[in-house]
mmCIF file with all atom_site columns, C-alpha atoms in Angstrom:
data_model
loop_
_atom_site.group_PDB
_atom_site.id
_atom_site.type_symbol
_atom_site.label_atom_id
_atom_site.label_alt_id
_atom_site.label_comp_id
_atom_site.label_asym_id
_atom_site.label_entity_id
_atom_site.label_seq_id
_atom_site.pdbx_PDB_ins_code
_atom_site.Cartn_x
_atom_site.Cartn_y
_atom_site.Cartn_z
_atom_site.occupancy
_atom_site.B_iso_or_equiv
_atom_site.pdbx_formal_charge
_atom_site.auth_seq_id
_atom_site.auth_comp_id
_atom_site.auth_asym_id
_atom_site.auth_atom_id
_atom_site.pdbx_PDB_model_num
ATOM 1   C CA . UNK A 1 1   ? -72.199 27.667  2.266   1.00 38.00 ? 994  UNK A CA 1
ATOM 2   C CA . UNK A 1 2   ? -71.115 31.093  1.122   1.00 40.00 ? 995  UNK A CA 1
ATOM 3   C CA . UNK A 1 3   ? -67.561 30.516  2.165   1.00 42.00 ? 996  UNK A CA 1
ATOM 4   C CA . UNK A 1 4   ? -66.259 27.422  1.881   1.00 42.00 ? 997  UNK A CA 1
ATOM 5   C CA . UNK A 1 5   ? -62.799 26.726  1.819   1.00 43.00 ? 998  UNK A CA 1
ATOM 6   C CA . UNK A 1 6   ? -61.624 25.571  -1.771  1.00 45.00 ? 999  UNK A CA 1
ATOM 7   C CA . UNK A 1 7   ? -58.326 24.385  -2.709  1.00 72.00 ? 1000 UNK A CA 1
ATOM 8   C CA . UNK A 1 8   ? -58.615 25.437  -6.151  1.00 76.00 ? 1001 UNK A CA 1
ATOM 9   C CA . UNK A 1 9   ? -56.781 29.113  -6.632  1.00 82.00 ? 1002 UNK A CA 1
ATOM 10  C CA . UNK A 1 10  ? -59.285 32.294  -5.919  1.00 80.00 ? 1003 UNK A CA 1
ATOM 11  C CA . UNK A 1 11  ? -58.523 32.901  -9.756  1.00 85.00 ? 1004 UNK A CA 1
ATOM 12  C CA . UNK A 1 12  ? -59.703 29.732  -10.959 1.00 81.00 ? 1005 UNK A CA 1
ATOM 13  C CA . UNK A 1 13  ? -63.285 30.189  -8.603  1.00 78.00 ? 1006 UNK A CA 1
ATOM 14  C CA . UNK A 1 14  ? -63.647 33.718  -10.634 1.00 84.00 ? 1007 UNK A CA 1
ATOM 15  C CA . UNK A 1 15  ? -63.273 32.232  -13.672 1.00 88.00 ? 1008 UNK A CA 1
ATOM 16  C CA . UNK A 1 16  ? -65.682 29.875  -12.540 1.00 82.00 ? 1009 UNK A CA 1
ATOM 17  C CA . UNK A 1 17  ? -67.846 32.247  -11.304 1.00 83.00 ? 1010 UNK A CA 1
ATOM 18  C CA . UNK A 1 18  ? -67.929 34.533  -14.471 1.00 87.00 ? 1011 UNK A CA 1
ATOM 19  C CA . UNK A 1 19  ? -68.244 31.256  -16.987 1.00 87.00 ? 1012 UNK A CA 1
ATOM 20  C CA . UNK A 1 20  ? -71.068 29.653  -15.177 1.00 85.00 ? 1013 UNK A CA 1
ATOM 21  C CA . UNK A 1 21  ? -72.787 33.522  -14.458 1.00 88.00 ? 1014 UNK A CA 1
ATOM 22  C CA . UNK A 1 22  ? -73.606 32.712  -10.530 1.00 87.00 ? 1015 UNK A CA 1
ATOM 23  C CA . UNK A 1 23  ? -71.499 31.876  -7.477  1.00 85.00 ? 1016 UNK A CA 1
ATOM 24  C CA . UNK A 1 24  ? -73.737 29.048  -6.188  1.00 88.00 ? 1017 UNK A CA 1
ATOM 25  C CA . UNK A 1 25  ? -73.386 27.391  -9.705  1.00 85.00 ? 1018 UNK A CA 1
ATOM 26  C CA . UNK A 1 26  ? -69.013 27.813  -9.370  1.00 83.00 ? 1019 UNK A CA 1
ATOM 27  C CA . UNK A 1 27  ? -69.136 26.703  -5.834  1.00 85.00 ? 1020 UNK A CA 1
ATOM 28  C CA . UNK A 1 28  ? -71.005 23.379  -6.859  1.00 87.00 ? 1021 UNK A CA 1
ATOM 29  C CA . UNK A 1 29  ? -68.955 22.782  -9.567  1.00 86.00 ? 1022 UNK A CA 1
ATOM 30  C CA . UNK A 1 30  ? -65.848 23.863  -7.470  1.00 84.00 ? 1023 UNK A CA 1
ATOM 31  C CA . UNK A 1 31  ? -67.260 21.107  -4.829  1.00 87.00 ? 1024 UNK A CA 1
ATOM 32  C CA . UNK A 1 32  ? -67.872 18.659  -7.632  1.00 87.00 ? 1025 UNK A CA 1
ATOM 33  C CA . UNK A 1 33  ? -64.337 19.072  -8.581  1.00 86.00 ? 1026 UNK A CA 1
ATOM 34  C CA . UNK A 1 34  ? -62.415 19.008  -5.429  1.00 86.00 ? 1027 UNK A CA 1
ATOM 35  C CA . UNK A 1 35  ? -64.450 16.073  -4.904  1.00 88.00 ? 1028 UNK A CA 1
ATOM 36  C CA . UNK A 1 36  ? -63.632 14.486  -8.193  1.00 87.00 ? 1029 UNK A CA 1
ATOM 37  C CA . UNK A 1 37  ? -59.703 15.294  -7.192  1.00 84.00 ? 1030 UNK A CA 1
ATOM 38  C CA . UNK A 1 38  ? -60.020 13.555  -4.318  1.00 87.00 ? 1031 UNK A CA 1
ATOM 39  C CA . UNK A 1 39  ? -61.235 10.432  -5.523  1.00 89.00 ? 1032 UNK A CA 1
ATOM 40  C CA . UNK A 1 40  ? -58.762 10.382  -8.571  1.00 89.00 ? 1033 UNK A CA 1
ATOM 41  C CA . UNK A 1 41  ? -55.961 11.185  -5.427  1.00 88.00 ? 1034 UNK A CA 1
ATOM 42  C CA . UNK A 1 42  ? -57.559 8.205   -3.636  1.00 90.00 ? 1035 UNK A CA 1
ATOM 43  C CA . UNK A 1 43  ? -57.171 5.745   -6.514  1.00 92.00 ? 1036 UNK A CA 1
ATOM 44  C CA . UNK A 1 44  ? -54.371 7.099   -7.475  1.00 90.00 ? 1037 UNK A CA 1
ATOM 45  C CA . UNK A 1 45  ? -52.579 6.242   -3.981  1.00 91.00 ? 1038 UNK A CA 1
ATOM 46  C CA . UNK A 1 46  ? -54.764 3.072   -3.582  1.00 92.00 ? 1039 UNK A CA 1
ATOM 47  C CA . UNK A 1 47  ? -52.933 2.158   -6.994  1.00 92.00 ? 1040 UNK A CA 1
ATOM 48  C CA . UNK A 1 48  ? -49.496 2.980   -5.986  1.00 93.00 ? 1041 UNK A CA 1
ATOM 49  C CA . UNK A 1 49  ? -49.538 1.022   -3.255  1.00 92.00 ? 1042 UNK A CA 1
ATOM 50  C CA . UNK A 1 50  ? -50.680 -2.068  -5.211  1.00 91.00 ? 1043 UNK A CA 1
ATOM 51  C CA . UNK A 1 51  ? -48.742 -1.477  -7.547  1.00 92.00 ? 1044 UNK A CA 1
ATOM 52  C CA . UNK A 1 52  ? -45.865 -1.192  -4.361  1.00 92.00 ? 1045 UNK A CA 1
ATOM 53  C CA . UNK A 1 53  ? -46.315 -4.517  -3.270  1.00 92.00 ? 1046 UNK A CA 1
ATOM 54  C CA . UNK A 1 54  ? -46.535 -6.073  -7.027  1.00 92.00 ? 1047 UNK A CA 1
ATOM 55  C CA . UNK A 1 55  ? -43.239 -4.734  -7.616  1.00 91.00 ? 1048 UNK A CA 1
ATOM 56  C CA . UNK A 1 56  ? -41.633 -5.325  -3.983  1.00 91.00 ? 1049 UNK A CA 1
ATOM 57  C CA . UNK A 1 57  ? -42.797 -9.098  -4.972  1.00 89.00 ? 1050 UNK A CA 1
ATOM 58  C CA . UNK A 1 58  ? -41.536 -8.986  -8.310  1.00 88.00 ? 1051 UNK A CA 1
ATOM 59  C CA . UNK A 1 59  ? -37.990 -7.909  -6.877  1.00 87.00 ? 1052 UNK A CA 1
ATOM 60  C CA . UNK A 1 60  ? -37.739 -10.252 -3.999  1.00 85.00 ? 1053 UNK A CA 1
ATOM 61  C CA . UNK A 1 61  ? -38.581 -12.977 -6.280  1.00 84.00 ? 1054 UNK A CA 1
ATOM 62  C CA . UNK A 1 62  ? -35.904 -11.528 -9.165  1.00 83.00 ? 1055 UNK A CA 1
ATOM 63  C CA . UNK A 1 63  ? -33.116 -11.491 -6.015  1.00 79.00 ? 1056 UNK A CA 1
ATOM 64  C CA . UNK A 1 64  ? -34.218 -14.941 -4.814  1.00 77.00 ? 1057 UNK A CA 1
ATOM 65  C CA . UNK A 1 65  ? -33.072 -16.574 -7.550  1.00 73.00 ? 1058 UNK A CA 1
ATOM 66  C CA . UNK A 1 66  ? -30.093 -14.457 -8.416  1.00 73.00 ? 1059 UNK A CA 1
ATOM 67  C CA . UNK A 1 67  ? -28.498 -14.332 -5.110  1.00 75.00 ? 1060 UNK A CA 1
ATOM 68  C CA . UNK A 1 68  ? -27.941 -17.118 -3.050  1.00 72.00 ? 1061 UNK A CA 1
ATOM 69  C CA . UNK A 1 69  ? -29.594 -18.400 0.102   1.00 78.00 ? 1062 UNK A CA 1
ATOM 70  C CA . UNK A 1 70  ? -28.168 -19.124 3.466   1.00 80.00 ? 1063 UNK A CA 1
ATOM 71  C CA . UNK A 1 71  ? -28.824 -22.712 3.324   1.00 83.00 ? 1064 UNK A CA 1
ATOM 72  C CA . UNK A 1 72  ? -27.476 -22.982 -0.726  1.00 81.00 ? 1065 UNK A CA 1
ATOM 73  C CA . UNK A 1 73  ? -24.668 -21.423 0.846   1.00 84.00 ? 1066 UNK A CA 1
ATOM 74  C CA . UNK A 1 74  ? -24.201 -23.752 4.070   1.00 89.00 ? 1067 UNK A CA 1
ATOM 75  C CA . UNK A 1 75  ? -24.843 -26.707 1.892   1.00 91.00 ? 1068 UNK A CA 1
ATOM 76  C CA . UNK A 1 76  ? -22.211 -25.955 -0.951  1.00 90.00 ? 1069 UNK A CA 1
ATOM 77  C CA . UNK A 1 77  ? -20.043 -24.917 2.202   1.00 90.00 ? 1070 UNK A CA 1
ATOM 78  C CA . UNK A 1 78  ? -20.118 -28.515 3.465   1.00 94.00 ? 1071 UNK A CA 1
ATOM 79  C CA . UNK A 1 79  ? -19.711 -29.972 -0.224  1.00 94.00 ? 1072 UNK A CA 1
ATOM 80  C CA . UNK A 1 80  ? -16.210 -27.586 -0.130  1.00 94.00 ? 1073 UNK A CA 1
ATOM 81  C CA . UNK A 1 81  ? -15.445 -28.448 3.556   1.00 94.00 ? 1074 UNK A CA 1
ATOM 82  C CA . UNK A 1 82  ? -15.914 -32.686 2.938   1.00 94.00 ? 1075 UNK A CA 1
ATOM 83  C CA . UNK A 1 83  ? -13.901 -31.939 -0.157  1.00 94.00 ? 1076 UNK A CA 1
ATOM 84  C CA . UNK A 1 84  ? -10.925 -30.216 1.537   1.00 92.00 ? 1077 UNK A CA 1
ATOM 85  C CA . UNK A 1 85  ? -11.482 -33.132 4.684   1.00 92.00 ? 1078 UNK A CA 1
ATOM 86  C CA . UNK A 1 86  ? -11.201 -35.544 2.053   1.00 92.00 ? 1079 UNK A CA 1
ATOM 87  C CA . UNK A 1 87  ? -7.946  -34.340 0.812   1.00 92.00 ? 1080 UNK A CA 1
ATOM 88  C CA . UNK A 1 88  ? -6.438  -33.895 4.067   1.00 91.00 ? 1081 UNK A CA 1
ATOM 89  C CA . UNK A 1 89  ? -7.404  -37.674 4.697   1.00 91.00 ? 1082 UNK A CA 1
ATOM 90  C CA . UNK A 1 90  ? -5.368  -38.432 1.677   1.00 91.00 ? 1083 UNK A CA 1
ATOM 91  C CA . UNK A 1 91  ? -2.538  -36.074 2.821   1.00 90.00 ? 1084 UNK A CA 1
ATOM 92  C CA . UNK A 1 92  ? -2.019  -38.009 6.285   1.00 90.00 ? 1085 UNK A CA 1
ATOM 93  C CA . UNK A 1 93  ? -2.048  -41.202 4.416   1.00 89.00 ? 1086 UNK A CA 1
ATOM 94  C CA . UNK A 1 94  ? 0.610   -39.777 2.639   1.00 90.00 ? 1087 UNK A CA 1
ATOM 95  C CA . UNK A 1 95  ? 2.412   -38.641 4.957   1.00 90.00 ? 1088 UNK A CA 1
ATOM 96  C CA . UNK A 1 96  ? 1.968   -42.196 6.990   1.00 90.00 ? 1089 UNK A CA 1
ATOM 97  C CA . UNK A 1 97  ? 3.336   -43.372 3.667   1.00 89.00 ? 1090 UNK A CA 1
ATOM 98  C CA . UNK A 1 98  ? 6.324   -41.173 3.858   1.00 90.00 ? 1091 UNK A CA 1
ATOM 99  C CA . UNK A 1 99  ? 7.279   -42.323 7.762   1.00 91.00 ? 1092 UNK A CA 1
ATOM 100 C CA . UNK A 1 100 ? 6.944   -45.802 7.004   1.00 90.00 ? 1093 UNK A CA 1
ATOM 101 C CA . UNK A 1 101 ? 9.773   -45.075 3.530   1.00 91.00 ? 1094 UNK A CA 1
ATOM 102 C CA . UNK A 1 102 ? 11.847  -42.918 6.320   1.00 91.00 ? 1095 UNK A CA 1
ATOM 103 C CA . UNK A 1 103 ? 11.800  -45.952 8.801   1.00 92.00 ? 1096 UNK A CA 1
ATOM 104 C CA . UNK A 1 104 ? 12.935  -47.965 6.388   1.00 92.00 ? 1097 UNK A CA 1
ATOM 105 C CA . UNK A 1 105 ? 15.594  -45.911 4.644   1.00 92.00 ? 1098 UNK A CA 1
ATOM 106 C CA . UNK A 1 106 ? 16.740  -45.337 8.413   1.00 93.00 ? 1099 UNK A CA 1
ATOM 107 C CA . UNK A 1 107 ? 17.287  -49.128 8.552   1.00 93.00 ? 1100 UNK A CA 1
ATOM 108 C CA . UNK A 1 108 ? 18.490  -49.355 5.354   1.00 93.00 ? 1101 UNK A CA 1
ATOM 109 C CA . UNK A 1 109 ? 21.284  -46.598 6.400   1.00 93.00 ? 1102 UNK A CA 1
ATOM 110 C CA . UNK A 1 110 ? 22.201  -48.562 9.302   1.00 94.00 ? 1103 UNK A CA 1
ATOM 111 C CA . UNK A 1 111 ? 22.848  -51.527 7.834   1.00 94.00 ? 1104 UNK A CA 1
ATOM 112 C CA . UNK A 1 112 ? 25.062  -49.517 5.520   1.00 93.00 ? 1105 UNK A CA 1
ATOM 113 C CA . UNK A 1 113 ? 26.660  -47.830 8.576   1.00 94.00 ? 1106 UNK A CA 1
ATOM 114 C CA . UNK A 1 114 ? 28.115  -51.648 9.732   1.00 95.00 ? 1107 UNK A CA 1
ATOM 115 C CA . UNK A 1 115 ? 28.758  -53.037 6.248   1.00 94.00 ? 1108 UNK A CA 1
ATOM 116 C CA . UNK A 1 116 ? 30.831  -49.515 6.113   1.00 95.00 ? 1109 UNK A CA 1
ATOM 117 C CA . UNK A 1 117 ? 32.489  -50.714 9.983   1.00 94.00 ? 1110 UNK A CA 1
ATOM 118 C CA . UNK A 1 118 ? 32.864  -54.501 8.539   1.00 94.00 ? 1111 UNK A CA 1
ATOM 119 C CA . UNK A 1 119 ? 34.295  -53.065 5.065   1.00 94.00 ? 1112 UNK A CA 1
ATOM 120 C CA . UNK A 1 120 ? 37.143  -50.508 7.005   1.00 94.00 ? 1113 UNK A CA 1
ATOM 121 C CA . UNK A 1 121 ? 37.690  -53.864 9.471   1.00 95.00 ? 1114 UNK A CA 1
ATOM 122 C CA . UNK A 1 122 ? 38.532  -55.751 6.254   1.00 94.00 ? 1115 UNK A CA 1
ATOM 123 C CA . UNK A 1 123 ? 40.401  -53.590 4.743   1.00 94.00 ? 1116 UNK A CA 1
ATOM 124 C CA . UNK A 1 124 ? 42.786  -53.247 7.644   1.00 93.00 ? 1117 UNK A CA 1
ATOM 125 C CA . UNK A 1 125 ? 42.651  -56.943 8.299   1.00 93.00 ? 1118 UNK A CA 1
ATOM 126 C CA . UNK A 1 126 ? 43.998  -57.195 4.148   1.00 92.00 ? 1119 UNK A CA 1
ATOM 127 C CA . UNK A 1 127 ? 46.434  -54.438 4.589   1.00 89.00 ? 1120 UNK A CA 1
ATOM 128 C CA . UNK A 1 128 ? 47.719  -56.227 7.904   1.00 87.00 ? 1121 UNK A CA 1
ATOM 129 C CA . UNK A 1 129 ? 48.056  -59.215 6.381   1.00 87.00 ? 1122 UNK A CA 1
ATOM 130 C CA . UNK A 1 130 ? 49.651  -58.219 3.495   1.00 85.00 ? 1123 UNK A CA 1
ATOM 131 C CA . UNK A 1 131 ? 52.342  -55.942 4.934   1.00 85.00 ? 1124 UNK A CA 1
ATOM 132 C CA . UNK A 1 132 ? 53.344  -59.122 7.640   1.00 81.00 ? 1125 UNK A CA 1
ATOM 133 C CA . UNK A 1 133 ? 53.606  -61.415 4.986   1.00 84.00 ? 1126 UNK A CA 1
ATOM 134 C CA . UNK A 1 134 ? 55.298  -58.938 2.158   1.00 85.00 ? 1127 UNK A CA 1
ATOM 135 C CA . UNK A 1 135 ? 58.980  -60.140 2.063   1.00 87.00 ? 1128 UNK A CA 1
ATOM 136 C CA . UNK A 1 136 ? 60.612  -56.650 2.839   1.00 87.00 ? 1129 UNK A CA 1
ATOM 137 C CA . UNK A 1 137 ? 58.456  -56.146 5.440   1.00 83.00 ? 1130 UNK A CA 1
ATOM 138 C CA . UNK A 1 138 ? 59.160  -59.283 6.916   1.00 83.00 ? 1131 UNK A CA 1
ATOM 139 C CA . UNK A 1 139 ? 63.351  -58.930 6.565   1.00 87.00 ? 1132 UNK A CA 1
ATOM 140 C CA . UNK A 1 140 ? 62.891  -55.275 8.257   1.00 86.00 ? 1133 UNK A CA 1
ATOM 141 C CA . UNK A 1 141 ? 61.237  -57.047 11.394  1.00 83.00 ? 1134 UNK A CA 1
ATOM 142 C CA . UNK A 1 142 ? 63.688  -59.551 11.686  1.00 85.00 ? 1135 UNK A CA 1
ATOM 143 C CA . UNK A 1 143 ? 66.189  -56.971 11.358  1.00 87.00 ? 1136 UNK A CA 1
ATOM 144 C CA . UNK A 1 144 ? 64.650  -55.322 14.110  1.00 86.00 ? 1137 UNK A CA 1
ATOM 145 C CA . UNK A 1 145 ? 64.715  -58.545 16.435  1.00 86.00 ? 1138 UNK A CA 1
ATOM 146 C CA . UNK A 1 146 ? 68.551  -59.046 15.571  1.00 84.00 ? 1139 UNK A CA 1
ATOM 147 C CA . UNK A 1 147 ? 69.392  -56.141 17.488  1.00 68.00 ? 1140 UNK A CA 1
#
């Protein structure tokens, strides 16, 4: 036990040494100390880690309610996607609103397009009739005929 392997500096051991006046007396206190170092190191680490998974537990449970889950995330997803389905319902009723108006302003302009025939007819009919029987007109023909 004359040479044991310390970890504490070769200074420290003579200090050790000269304080406690023999070498067997500074290598039990030496051993008493590396040994007390040890455990301390030991509890130490033993702490850490607890201390490790307090705080890893700590976090996840901070982040869990600040960030949002997968299935929040699906689920206000649908809300959003039933939302913009329920507005593109509306939209094509809408729009089925709009061909039905277009169907019947297309009628609408066809009936237009023969009162506008039947209207042009008339008005030739009227300015027929009144250049036959317009006096002048009616000398000028018979004028015509003469010859």
């Amino acid at each position: 036990m004359d040479k044991m392997a310390y970890t504490l500096p070769r200074s420290l051991y003579n200090i050790l040494e000269e304080a406690l006046g023999s070498k067997e007396k500074a290598e039990k206190f030496a051993e008493a100390f590396e040994k007390a170092v040890e455990e301390i190191d030991k509890k130490a680490e033993k702490l850490i880690v607890e201390k490790k998974e307090i705080l890893k537990i700590e976090l996840k449970e901070e982040l869990k309610n600040e960030l949002v889950t997968r299935d929040l995330f699906e689920e206000r997803f649908k809300v959003i996607n039933e939302r913009f389905n329920s507005i593109d319902e509306k939209f094509k009723a809408i729009d089925e609103k709009f061909k039905v108006i277009d169907e019947r302003f297309k009628v609408v302009d066809e009936r237009f397009k023969r009162l506008e025939l039947k209207l042009n007819i008339l008005i030739i009919l009227v300015l027929l009739a009144l250049t036959l029987f317009n006096p002048a007109f009616l000398s000028i023909i018979e004028k015509l005929l003469k010859l």
